[in-house]
CSV table of N, CA and C in Angstrom, one decimal:
chain,number,residue,atom,x,y,z
A,1,MET,N,-190.9,-3.1,-23.1
A,1,MET,CA,-190.3,-4.4,-23.4
A,1,MET,C,-191.2,-5.2,-24.2
A,2,PRO,N,-190.7,-6.1,-25.0
A,2,PRO,CA,-191.6,-7.0,-25.9
A,2,PRO,C,-192.4,-7.9,-25.0
A,3,SER,N,-193.5,-8.3,-25.6
A,3,SER,CA,-194.4,-9.2,-24.8
A,3,SER,C,-195.0,-10.2,-25.8
A,4,ARG,N,-194.9,-11.5,-25.4
A,4,ARG,CA,-195.5,-12.5,-26.2
A,4,ARG,C,-197.0,-12.4,-26.3
A,5,ALA,N,-197.6,-11.9,-25.2
A,5,ALA,CA,-199.0,-11.7,-25.1
A,5,ALA,C,-199.6,-10.8,-26.2
A,6,THR,N,-198.8,-9.8,-26.6
A,6,THR,CA,-199.3,-8.7,-27.5
A,6,THR,C,-199.0,-9.0,-28.9
A,7,ALA,N,-198.1,-9.8,-29.3
A,7,ALA,CA,-197.7,-10.1,-30.6
A,7,ALA,C,-197.0,-11.4,-30.7
A,8,SER,N,-197.2,-12.1,-31.9
A,8,SER,CA,-196.4,-13.3,-32.1
A,8,SER,C,-195.0,-13.0,-32.5
A,9,THR,N,-194.8,-11.9,-33.1
A,9,THR,CA,-193.4,-11.5,-33.5
A,9,THR,C,-193.1,-10.1,-33.0
A,10,THR,N,-192.0,-9.9,-32.4
A,10,THR,CA,-191.6,-8.6,-31.9
A,10,THR,C,-190.2,-8.3,-32.4
A,11,ASP,N,-190.1,-7.0,-32.9
A,11,ASP,CA,-188.8,-6.5,-33.4
A,11,ASP,C,-188.2,-5.5,-32.4
A,12,LEU,N,-186.9,-5.6,-32.2
A,12,LEU,CA,-186.2,-4.6,-31.4
A,12,LEU,C,-185.0,-4.1,-32.2
A,13,THR,N,-185.0,-2.8,-32.5
A,13,THR,CA,-183.9,-2.2,-33.3
A,13,THR,C,-183.1,-1.3,-32.3
A,14,ILE,N,-181.8,-1.6,-32.3
A,14,ILE,CA,-180.9,-0.9,-31.4
A,14,ILE,C,-179.6,-0.5,-32.1
A,15,PRO,N,-178.9,0.4,-31.6
A,15,PRO,CA,-177.6,0.8,-32.2
A,15,PRO,C,-176.6,-0.4,-32.1
A,16,ALA,N,-175.8,-0.6,-33.1
A,16,ALA,CA,-174.9,-1.7,-33.2
A,16,ALA,C,-173.6,-1.3,-32.4
A,17,ARG,N,-173.7,-1.4,-31.1
A,17,ARG,CA,-172.5,-1.0,-30.2
A,17,ARG,C,-172.1,-2.2,-29.4
A,18,LEU,N,-171.0,-2.1,-28.8
A,18,LEU,CA,-170.5,-3.2,-28.0
A,18,LEU,C,-171.4,-3.6,-26.8
A,19,ASP,N,-172.3,-2.8,-26.4
A,19,ASP,CA,-173.2,-3.1,-25.3
A,19,ASP,C,-174.5,-3.7,-25.9
A,20,ALA,N,-174.6,-3.9,-27.1
A,20,ALA,CA,-175.9,-4.3,-27.8
A,20,ALA,C,-176.3,-5.7,-27.2
A,21,GLY,N,-175.4,-6.6,-26.9
A,21,GLY,CA,-175.8,-7.9,-26.4
A,21,GLY,C,-176.5,-7.8,-25.1
A,22,ALA,N,-176.1,-6.9,-24.2
A,22,ALA,CA,-176.8,-6.7,-22.9
A,22,ALA,C,-178.2,-6.2,-23.1
A,23,VAL,N,-178.4,-5.2,-24.0
A,23,VAL,CA,-179.7,-4.7,-24.3
A,23,VAL,C,-180.6,-5.8,-24.8
A,24,VAL,N,-180.1,-6.6,-25.7
A,24,VAL,CA,-180.9,-7.7,-26.3
A,24,VAL,C,-181.3,-8.7,-25.3
A,25,ARG,N,-180.3,-9.1,-24.4
A,25,ARG,CA,-180.6,-10.1,-23.4
A,25,ARG,C,-181.7,-9.6,-22.4
A,26,ARG,N,-181.7,-8.4,-22.1
A,26,ARG,CA,-182.8,-7.9,-21.2
A,26,ARG,C,-184.2,-8.0,-21.9
A,27,ALA,N,-184.2,-7.6,-23.2
A,27,ALA,CA,-185.5,-7.7,-23.9
A,27,ALA,C,-186.0,-9.1,-24.1
A,28,ILE,N,-185.1,-10.0,-24.4
A,28,ILE,CA,-185.4,-11.4,-24.6
A,28,ILE,C,-185.9,-12.1,-23.3
A,29,THR,N,-185.2,-11.7,-22.2
A,29,THR,CA,-185.6,-12.3,-20.9
A,29,THR,C,-187.0,-11.9,-20.6
A,30,ALA,N,-187.4,-10.6,-20.8
A,30,ALA,CA,-188.7,-10.2,-20.6
A,30,ALA,C,-189.7,-10.8,-21.5
A,31,TRP,N,-189.3,-11.0,-22.8
A,31,TRP,CA,-190.2,-11.6,-23.8
A,31,TRP,C,-190.5,-13.1,-23.6
A,32,MET,N,-189.4,-13.8,-23.3
A,32,MET,CA,-189.5,-15.3,-23.2
A,32,MET,C,-190.0,-15.7,-21.8
A,33,GLY,N,-189.9,-14.9,-20.8
A,33,GLY,CA,-190.4,-15.2,-19.5
A,33,GLY,C,-189.7,-16.5,-19.0
A,34,GLY,N,-190.4,-17.5,-18.6
A,34,GLY,CA,-189.9,-18.7,-18.0
A,34,GLY,C,-189.6,-19.8,-19.0
A,35,HIS,N,-189.5,-19.5,-20.3
A,35,HIS,CA,-189.3,-20.6,-21.3
A,35,HIS,C,-188.1,-21.5,-20.8
A,36,PRO,N,-188.2,-22.8,-20.9
A,36,PRO,CA,-187.2,-23.7,-20.5
A,36,PRO,C,-185.8,-23.5,-21.2
A,37,ARG,N,-185.8,-22.9,-22.4
A,37,ARG,CA,-184.6,-22.7,-23.1
A,37,ARG,C,-184.1,-21.3,-23.1
A,38,LEU,N,-184.6,-20.5,-22.1
A,38,LEU,CA,-184.2,-19.1,-22.1
A,38,LEU,C,-182.7,-19.0,-22.0
A,39,ASP,N,-182.0,-19.7,-21.2
A,39,ASP,CA,-180.5,-19.5,-21.1
A,39,ASP,C,-179.8,-19.9,-22.4
A,40,ASP,N,-180.3,-20.9,-23.1
A,40,ASP,CA,-179.7,-21.2,-24.4
A,40,ASP,C,-179.9,-20.1,-25.4
A,41,ALA,N,-181.1,-19.6,-25.4
A,41,ALA,CA,-181.5,-18.5,-26.3
A,41,ALA,C,-180.6,-17.2,-26.0
A,42,LEU,N,-180.4,-16.9,-24.7
A,42,LEU,CA,-179.6,-15.8,-24.4
A,42,LEU,C,-178.2,-15.9,-24.8
A,43,LEU,N,-177.6,-17.1,-24.7
A,43,LEU,CA,-176.2,-17.3,-25.1
A,43,LEU,C,-176.1,-17.2,-26.6
A,44,ALA,N,-177.0,-17.9,-27.3
A,44,ALA,CA,-176.9,-17.9,-28.8
A,44,ALA,C,-177.2,-16.5,-29.4
A,45,VAL,N,-178.2,-15.8,-28.9
A,45,VAL,CA,-178.4,-14.5,-29.4
A,45,VAL,C,-177.3,-13.5,-29.1
A,46,THR,N,-176.7,-13.6,-28.0
A,46,THR,CA,-175.5,-12.8,-27.6
A,46,THR,C,-174.4,-13.0,-28.6
A,47,GLU,N,-174.2,-14.3,-29.0
A,47,GLU,CA,-173.1,-14.6,-30.0
A,47,GLU,C,-173.5,-14.0,-31.3
A,48,LEU,N,-174.7,-14.1,-31.8
A,48,LEU,CA,-175.1,-13.5,-33.1
A,48,LEU,C,-175.0,-12.0,-33.1
A,49,VAL,N,-175.4,-11.4,-32.0
A,49,VAL,CA,-175.3,-9.9,-31.9
A,49,VAL,C,-173.9,-9.5,-31.9
A,50,ASN,N,-173.1,-10.1,-31.0
A,50,ASN,CA,-171.6,-9.8,-31.0
A,50,ASN,C,-171.0,-10.0,-32.4
A,51,ASN,N,-171.3,-11.1,-33.0
A,51,ASN,CA,-170.8,-11.4,-34.3
A,51,ASN,C,-171.1,-10.2,-35.3
A,52,ALA,N,-172.4,-9.7,-35.3
A,52,ALA,CA,-172.8,-8.6,-36.1
A,52,ALA,C,-172.0,-7.4,-35.8
A,53,VAL,N,-171.9,-7.1,-34.5
A,53,VAL,CA,-171.2,-5.8,-34.1
A,53,VAL,C,-169.7,-5.9,-34.5
A,54,VAL,N,-169.1,-7.0,-34.2
A,54,VAL,CA,-167.6,-7.1,-34.3
A,54,VAL,C,-167.2,-7.4,-35.7
A,55,HIS,N,-167.9,-8.3,-36.4
A,55,HIS,CA,-167.5,-8.8,-37.7
A,55,HIS,C,-168.4,-8.4,-38.8
A,56,GLY,N,-169.4,-7.7,-38.6
A,56,GLY,CA,-170.4,-7.4,-39.6
A,56,GLY,C,-170.1,-6.3,-40.6
A,57,GLY,N,-169.0,-5.6,-40.4
A,57,GLY,CA,-168.6,-4.5,-41.3
A,57,GLY,C,-169.6,-3.4,-41.2
A,58,LEU,N,-170.2,-3.1,-40.1
A,58,LEU,CA,-171.2,-2.1,-40.0
A,58,LEU,C,-170.6,-0.7,-40.0
A,59,GLU,N,-171.3,0.2,-40.6
A,59,GLU,CA,-170.8,1.6,-40.5
A,59,GLU,C,-171.1,2.2,-39.2
A,60,GLU,N,-170.4,3.3,-38.9
A,60,GLU,CA,-170.6,4.0,-37.6
A,60,GLU,C,-172.0,4.5,-37.6
A,61,GLY,N,-172.7,4.3,-36.4
A,61,GLY,CA,-174.1,4.7,-36.3
A,61,GLY,C,-175.1,3.7,-36.8
A,62,ALA,N,-174.7,2.6,-37.3
A,62,ALA,CA,-175.6,1.6,-37.9
A,62,ALA,C,-176.4,0.9,-36.8
A,63,ASP,N,-177.6,0.4,-37.1
A,63,ASP,CA,-178.4,-0.3,-36.2
A,63,ASP,C,-178.5,-1.8,-36.6
A,64,LEU,N,-178.9,-2.6,-35.7
A,64,LEU,CA,-179.3,-4.0,-36.0
A,64,LEU,C,-180.7,-4.2,-35.4
A,65,THR,N,-181.3,-5.2,-35.9
A,65,THR,CA,-182.7,-5.5,-35.5
A,65,THR,C,-182.7,-7.0,-35.1
A,66,VAL,N,-183.3,-7.2,-33.9
A,66,VAL,CA,-183.5,-8.6,-33.4
A,66,VAL,C,-185.0,-8.9,-33.5
A,67,SER,N,-185.4,-9.9,-34.2
A,67,SER,CA,-186.8,-10.4,-34.3
A,67,SER,C,-187.0,-11.6,-33.4
A,68,MET,N,-188.0,-11.6,-32.6
A,68,MET,CA,-188.3,-12.7,-31.7
A,68,MET,C,-189.7,-13.2,-32.1
A,69,ARG,N,-189.8,-14.5,-32.4
A,69,ARG,CA,-191.1,-15.0,-32.9
A,69,ARG,C,-191.3,-16.4,-32.2
A,70,ALA,N,-192.5,-16.6,-31.7
A,70,ALA,CA,-192.9,-17.9,-31.2
A,70,ALA,C,-193.1,-18.8,-32.4
A,71,GLU,N,-192.6,-20.0,-32.2
A,71,GLU,CA,-192.7,-21.1,-33.2
A,71,GLU,C,-193.2,-22.3,-32.5
A,72,GLY,N,-194.5,-22.5,-32.4
A,72,GLY,CA,-195.1,-23.6,-31.7
A,72,GLY,C,-194.7,-23.5,-30.2
A,73,ASN,N,-194.0,-24.6,-29.7
A,73,ASN,CA,-193.5,-24.5,-28.4
A,73,ASN,C,-192.1,-23.9,-28.3
A,74,GLY,N,-191.6,-23.5,-29.4
A,74,GLY,CA,-190.2,-23.0,-29.4
A,74,GLY,C,-190.2,-21.5,-29.8
A,75,ILE,N,-189.0,-21.0,-30.0
A,75,ILE,CA,-188.7,-19.6,-30.2
A,75,ILE,C,-187.7,-19.5,-31.4
A,76,ARG,N,-188.0,-18.5,-32.3
A,76,ARG,CA,-187.0,-18.2,-33.4
A,76,ARG,C,-186.5,-16.8,-33.2
A,77,LEU,N,-185.2,-16.6,-33.1
A,77,LEU,CA,-184.6,-15.3,-32.9
A,77,LEU,C,-183.7,-15.0,-34.2
A,78,THR,N,-183.9,-13.8,-34.7
A,78,THR,CA,-183.1,-13.4,-35.9
A,78,THR,C,-182.5,-12.1,-35.7
A,79,VAL,N,-181.2,-12.0,-36.0
A,79,VAL,CA,-180.4,-10.8,-35.9
A,79,VAL,C,-180.2,-10.3,-37.4
A,80,ARG,N,-180.7,-9.1,-37.7
A,80,ARG,CA,-180.5,-8.6,-39.0
A,80,ARG,C,-179.7,-7.3,-39.0
A,81,HIS,N,-178.9,-7.1,-40.0
A,81,HIS,CA,-178.2,-5.8,-40.2
A,81,HIS,C,-177.8,-5.6,-41.6
A,82,ALA,N,-177.5,-4.4,-42.0
A,82,ALA,CA,-177.0,-4.1,-43.3
A,82,ALA,C,-175.6,-4.7,-43.4
A,83,GLY,N,-175.3,-5.3,-44.6
A,83,GLY,CA,-173.9,-5.9,-44.7
A,83,GLY,C,-173.8,-6.7,-46.0
A,84,PRO,N,-172.6,-7.0,-46.3
A,84,PRO,CA,-172.3,-7.7,-47.6
A,84,PRO,C,-172.6,-9.2,-47.4
A,85,ALA,N,-172.9,-9.8,-48.5
A,85,ALA,CA,-173.1,-11.3,-48.5
A,85,ALA,C,-171.8,-12.0,-48.2
A,86,PHE,N,-172.0,-13.1,-47.5
A,86,PHE,CA,-170.8,-14.0,-47.3
A,86,PHE,C,-171.3,-15.4,-47.1
A,87,ALA,N,-170.5,-16.4,-47.3
A,87,ALA,CA,-170.8,-17.8,-47.1
A,87,ALA,C,-170.3,-18.3,-45.8
A,88,VAL,N,-171.2,-19.0,-45.1
A,88,VAL,CA,-170.8,-19.5,-43.8
A,88,VAL,C,-169.9,-20.8,-44.0
A,89,GLY,N,-170.4,-21.6,-45.0
A,89,GLY,CA,-169.6,-22.8,-45.3
A,89,GLY,C,-169.6,-23.8,-44.1
A,90,GLU,N,-168.7,-24.7,-44.1
A,90,GLU,CA,-168.6,-25.6,-43.0
A,90,GLU,C,-167.7,-25.0,-41.9
A,91,LEU,N,-168.3,-25.1,-40.7
A,91,LEU,CA,-167.6,-24.4,-39.6
A,91,LEU,C,-166.3,-25.2,-39.3
A,92,GLN,N,-165.2,-24.4,-39.1
A,92,GLN,CA,-163.9,-25.0,-38.8
A,92,GLN,C,-163.8,-25.0,-37.2
A,93,PRO,N,-163.0,-26.0,-36.7
A,93,PRO,CA,-162.8,-25.9,-35.2
A,93,PRO,C,-162.2,-24.6,-34.8
A,94,PRO,N,-162.6,-24.1,-33.6
A,94,PRO,CA,-162.1,-22.8,-33.2
A,94,PRO,C,-160.6,-22.8,-33.1
A,95,SER,N,-160.0,-21.7,-33.4
A,95,SER,CA,-158.6,-21.5,-33.3
A,95,SER,C,-158.2,-21.3,-31.8
A,96,PRO,N,-157.1,-21.8,-31.3
A,96,PRO,CA,-156.7,-21.5,-30.0
A,96,PRO,C,-156.1,-20.1,-29.8
A,97,GLU,N,-156.1,-19.3,-30.8
A,97,GLU,CA,-155.5,-17.9,-30.8
A,97,GLU,C,-156.4,-17.0,-30.0
A,98,PRO,N,-155.9,-16.1,-29.2
A,98,PRO,CA,-156.7,-15.2,-28.4
A,98,PRO,C,-157.5,-14.3,-29.4
A,99,GLY,N,-158.8,-14.1,-29.0
A,99,GLY,CA,-159.6,-13.3,-29.8
A,99,GLY,C,-160.2,-14.0,-31.0
A,100,ALA,N,-159.9,-15.3,-31.2
A,100,ALA,CA,-160.5,-16.1,-32.3
A,100,ALA,C,-162.0,-16.2,-32.1
A,101,SER,N,-162.7,-16.1,-33.2
A,101,SER,CA,-164.2,-16.2,-33.2
A,101,SER,C,-164.7,-17.6,-33.0
A,102,ARG,N,-165.6,-17.7,-32.0
A,102,ARG,CA,-166.2,-19.0,-31.7
A,102,ARG,C,-167.8,-18.9,-31.8
A,103,GLY,N,-168.3,-17.7,-32.1
A,103,GLY,CA,-169.7,-17.5,-32.0
A,103,GLY,C,-170.6,-18.4,-32.7
A,104,LEU,N,-170.4,-18.6,-34.0
A,104,LEU,CA,-171.2,-19.5,-34.8
A,104,LEU,C,-171.1,-20.9,-34.4
A,105,ALA,N,-170.0,-21.4,-33.9
A,105,ALA,CA,-169.8,-22.7,-33.4
A,105,ALA,C,-170.6,-22.9,-32.2
A,106,ILE,N,-170.7,-21.9,-31.3
A,106,ILE,CA,-171.5,-22.0,-30.1
A,106,ILE,C,-173.0,-22.0,-30.5
A,107,VAL,N,-173.4,-21.2,-31.4
A,107,VAL,CA,-174.8,-21.2,-31.9
A,107,VAL,C,-175.2,-22.6,-32.4
A,108,GLU,N,-174.3,-23.2,-33.2
A,108,GLU,CA,-174.5,-24.5,-33.8
A,108,GLU,C,-174.7,-25.6,-32.7
A,109,GLN,N,-174.0,-25.5,-31.6
A,109,GLN,CA,-174.1,-26.4,-30.5
A,109,GLN,C,-175.4,-26.2,-29.7
A,110,ILE,N,-175.9,-25.0,-29.6
A,110,ILE,CA,-177.1,-24.7,-28.8
A,110,ILE,C,-178.4,-24.9,-29.5
A,111,ALA,N,-178.4,-24.4,-30.7
A,111,ALA,CA,-179.7,-24.3,-31.5
A,111,ALA,C,-180.2,-25.6,-32.0
A,112,ASP,N,-181.5,-25.7,-32.1
A,112,ASP,CA,-182.0,-26.9,-32.8
A,112,ASP,C,-181.9,-26.8,-34.3
A,113,ARG,N,-182.0,-25.5,-34.8
A,113,ARG,CA,-181.8,-25.2,-36.2
A,113,ARG,C,-181.2,-23.8,-36.2
A,114,TRP,N,-180.4,-23.5,-37.2
A,114,TRP,CA,-179.8,-22.1,-37.4
A,114,TRP,C,-179.4,-21.9,-38.8
A,115,GLY,N,-179.1,-20.7,-39.1
A,115,GLY,CA,-178.6,-20.4,-40.5
A,115,GLY,C,-178.3,-18.9,-40.6
A,116,VAL,N,-177.7,-18.6,-41.7
A,116,VAL,CA,-177.3,-17.2,-42.1
A,116,VAL,C,-177.8,-17.0,-43.5
A,117,GLU,N,-178.5,-15.9,-43.8
A,117,GLU,CA,-178.9,-15.6,-45.1
A,117,GLU,C,-178.4,-14.2,-45.4
A,118,ALA,N,-177.8,-14.0,-46.6
A,118,ALA,CA,-177.3,-12.6,-47.0
A,118,ALA,C,-177.6,-12.4,-48.5
A,119,ASP,N,-178.0,-11.2,-48.8
A,119,ASP,CA,-178.4,-10.9,-50.2
A,119,ASP,C,-177.5,-9.7,-50.7
A,120,GLY,N,-176.5,-9.4,-50.0
A,120,GLY,CA,-175.6,-8.3,-50.5
A,120,GLY,C,-176.0,-6.9,-49.9
A,121,ILE,N,-177.3,-6.9,-49.4
A,121,ILE,CA,-177.8,-5.6,-48.8
A,121,ILE,C,-178.0,-5.8,-47.3
A,122,GLU,N,-178.5,-7.0,-46.9
A,122,GLU,CA,-178.8,-7.3,-45.5
A,122,GLU,C,-178.3,-8.7,-45.2
A,123,VAL,N,-177.9,-8.9,-43.9
A,123,VAL,CA,-177.5,-10.2,-43.4
A,123,VAL,C,-178.5,-10.6,-42.3
A,124,SER,N,-179.0,-11.8,-42.3
A,124,SER,CA,-179.9,-12.3,-41.3
A,124,SER,C,-179.3,-13.6,-40.8
A,125,ALA,N,-179.0,-13.6,-39.5
A,125,ALA,CA,-178.5,-14.8,-38.8
A,125,ALA,C,-179.6,-15.2,-37.8
A,126,TRP,N,-180.1,-16.4,-37.8
A,126,TRP,CA,-181.2,-16.9,-37.0
A,126,TRP,C,-180.9,-18.2,-36.4
A,127,PHE,N,-181.7,-18.5,-35.3
A,127,PHE,CA,-181.7,-19.8,-34.7
A,127,PHE,C,-183.0,-20.1,-34.1
A,128,GLU,N,-183.3,-21.3,-33.9
A,128,GLU,CA,-184.5,-21.8,-33.3
A,128,GLU,C,-184.2,-22.7,-32.1
A,129,VAL,N,-184.9,-22.5,-31.0
A,129,VAL,CA,-184.8,-23.5,-29.9
A,129,VAL,C,-186.2,-23.9,-29.5
A,130,GLY,N,-186.4,-25.2,-29.3
A,130,GLY,CA,-187.7,-25.7,-28.9
A,130,GLY,C,-187.7,-26.0,-27.4
A,131,PRO,N,-188.6,-26.8,-26.9
A,131,PRO,CA,-188.6,-27.2,-25.5
A,131,PRO,C,-187.3,-27.8,-25.2
A,132,ARG,N,-187.0,-27.8,-23.9
A,132,ARG,CA,-185.7,-28.3,-23.4
A,132,ARG,C,-185.4,-29.7,-23.9
A,133,ARG,N,-184.2,-29.9,-24.4
A,133,ARG,CA,-183.7,-31.2,-24.8
A,133,ARG,C,-183.6,-32.1,-23.6
A,134,ALA,N,-183.6,-33.4,-23.8
A,134,ALA,CA,-183.4,-34.3,-22.7
A,134,ALA,C,-182.0,-34.1,-22.2
A,135,ASP,N,-181.8,-34.2,-20.9
A,135,ASP,CA,-180.5,-34.0,-20.3
A,135,ASP,C,-179.7,-35.2,-20.6
A,136,LEU,N,-178.6,-35.0,-21.4
A,136,LEU,CA,-177.8,-36.1,-21.8
A,136,LEU,C,-176.9,-36.6,-20.7
A,137,ASN,N,-176.7,-35.9,-19.7
A,137,ASN,CA,-175.9,-36.3,-18.6
A,137,ASN,C,-176.6,-37.3,-17.6
A,138,ARG,N,-177.8,-37.4,-17.8
A,138,ARG,CA,-178.6,-38.4,-16.9
A,138,ARG,C,-178.7,-39.7,-17.6
A,139,GLY,N,-178.5,-40.8,-16.8
A,139,GLY,CA,-178.6,-42.2,-17.3
A,139,GLY,C,-179.8,-42.4,-18.1
């Protein structure tokens, strides 16, 4: 399992299958330890991994790579895979239709910063979370 103590950046390459999110969550839980934004990071990275697997246009047997990097008091997670360039544009409100994609809208709500970069060969979706935000539900 990845360890922050051994490297500032850790890469995990796994098959792009429907269970990829569970594999990535276990690795990130071990790597991030007790970070106060662990739950946020797990939800956001699951959305990016699922987005890559379901909507990434990956060929049978393709892999994806998740990079985990410490950024000061925060964490940057990147999901990379082979794929065509596309524009994220302005996110539209999620459709009420069953099976409608909500992944990037969820990432946008959770992350302090996020983005998608594509060059026609590889797609990289990333986000950053810092120390826990102030609890907005408290007076």
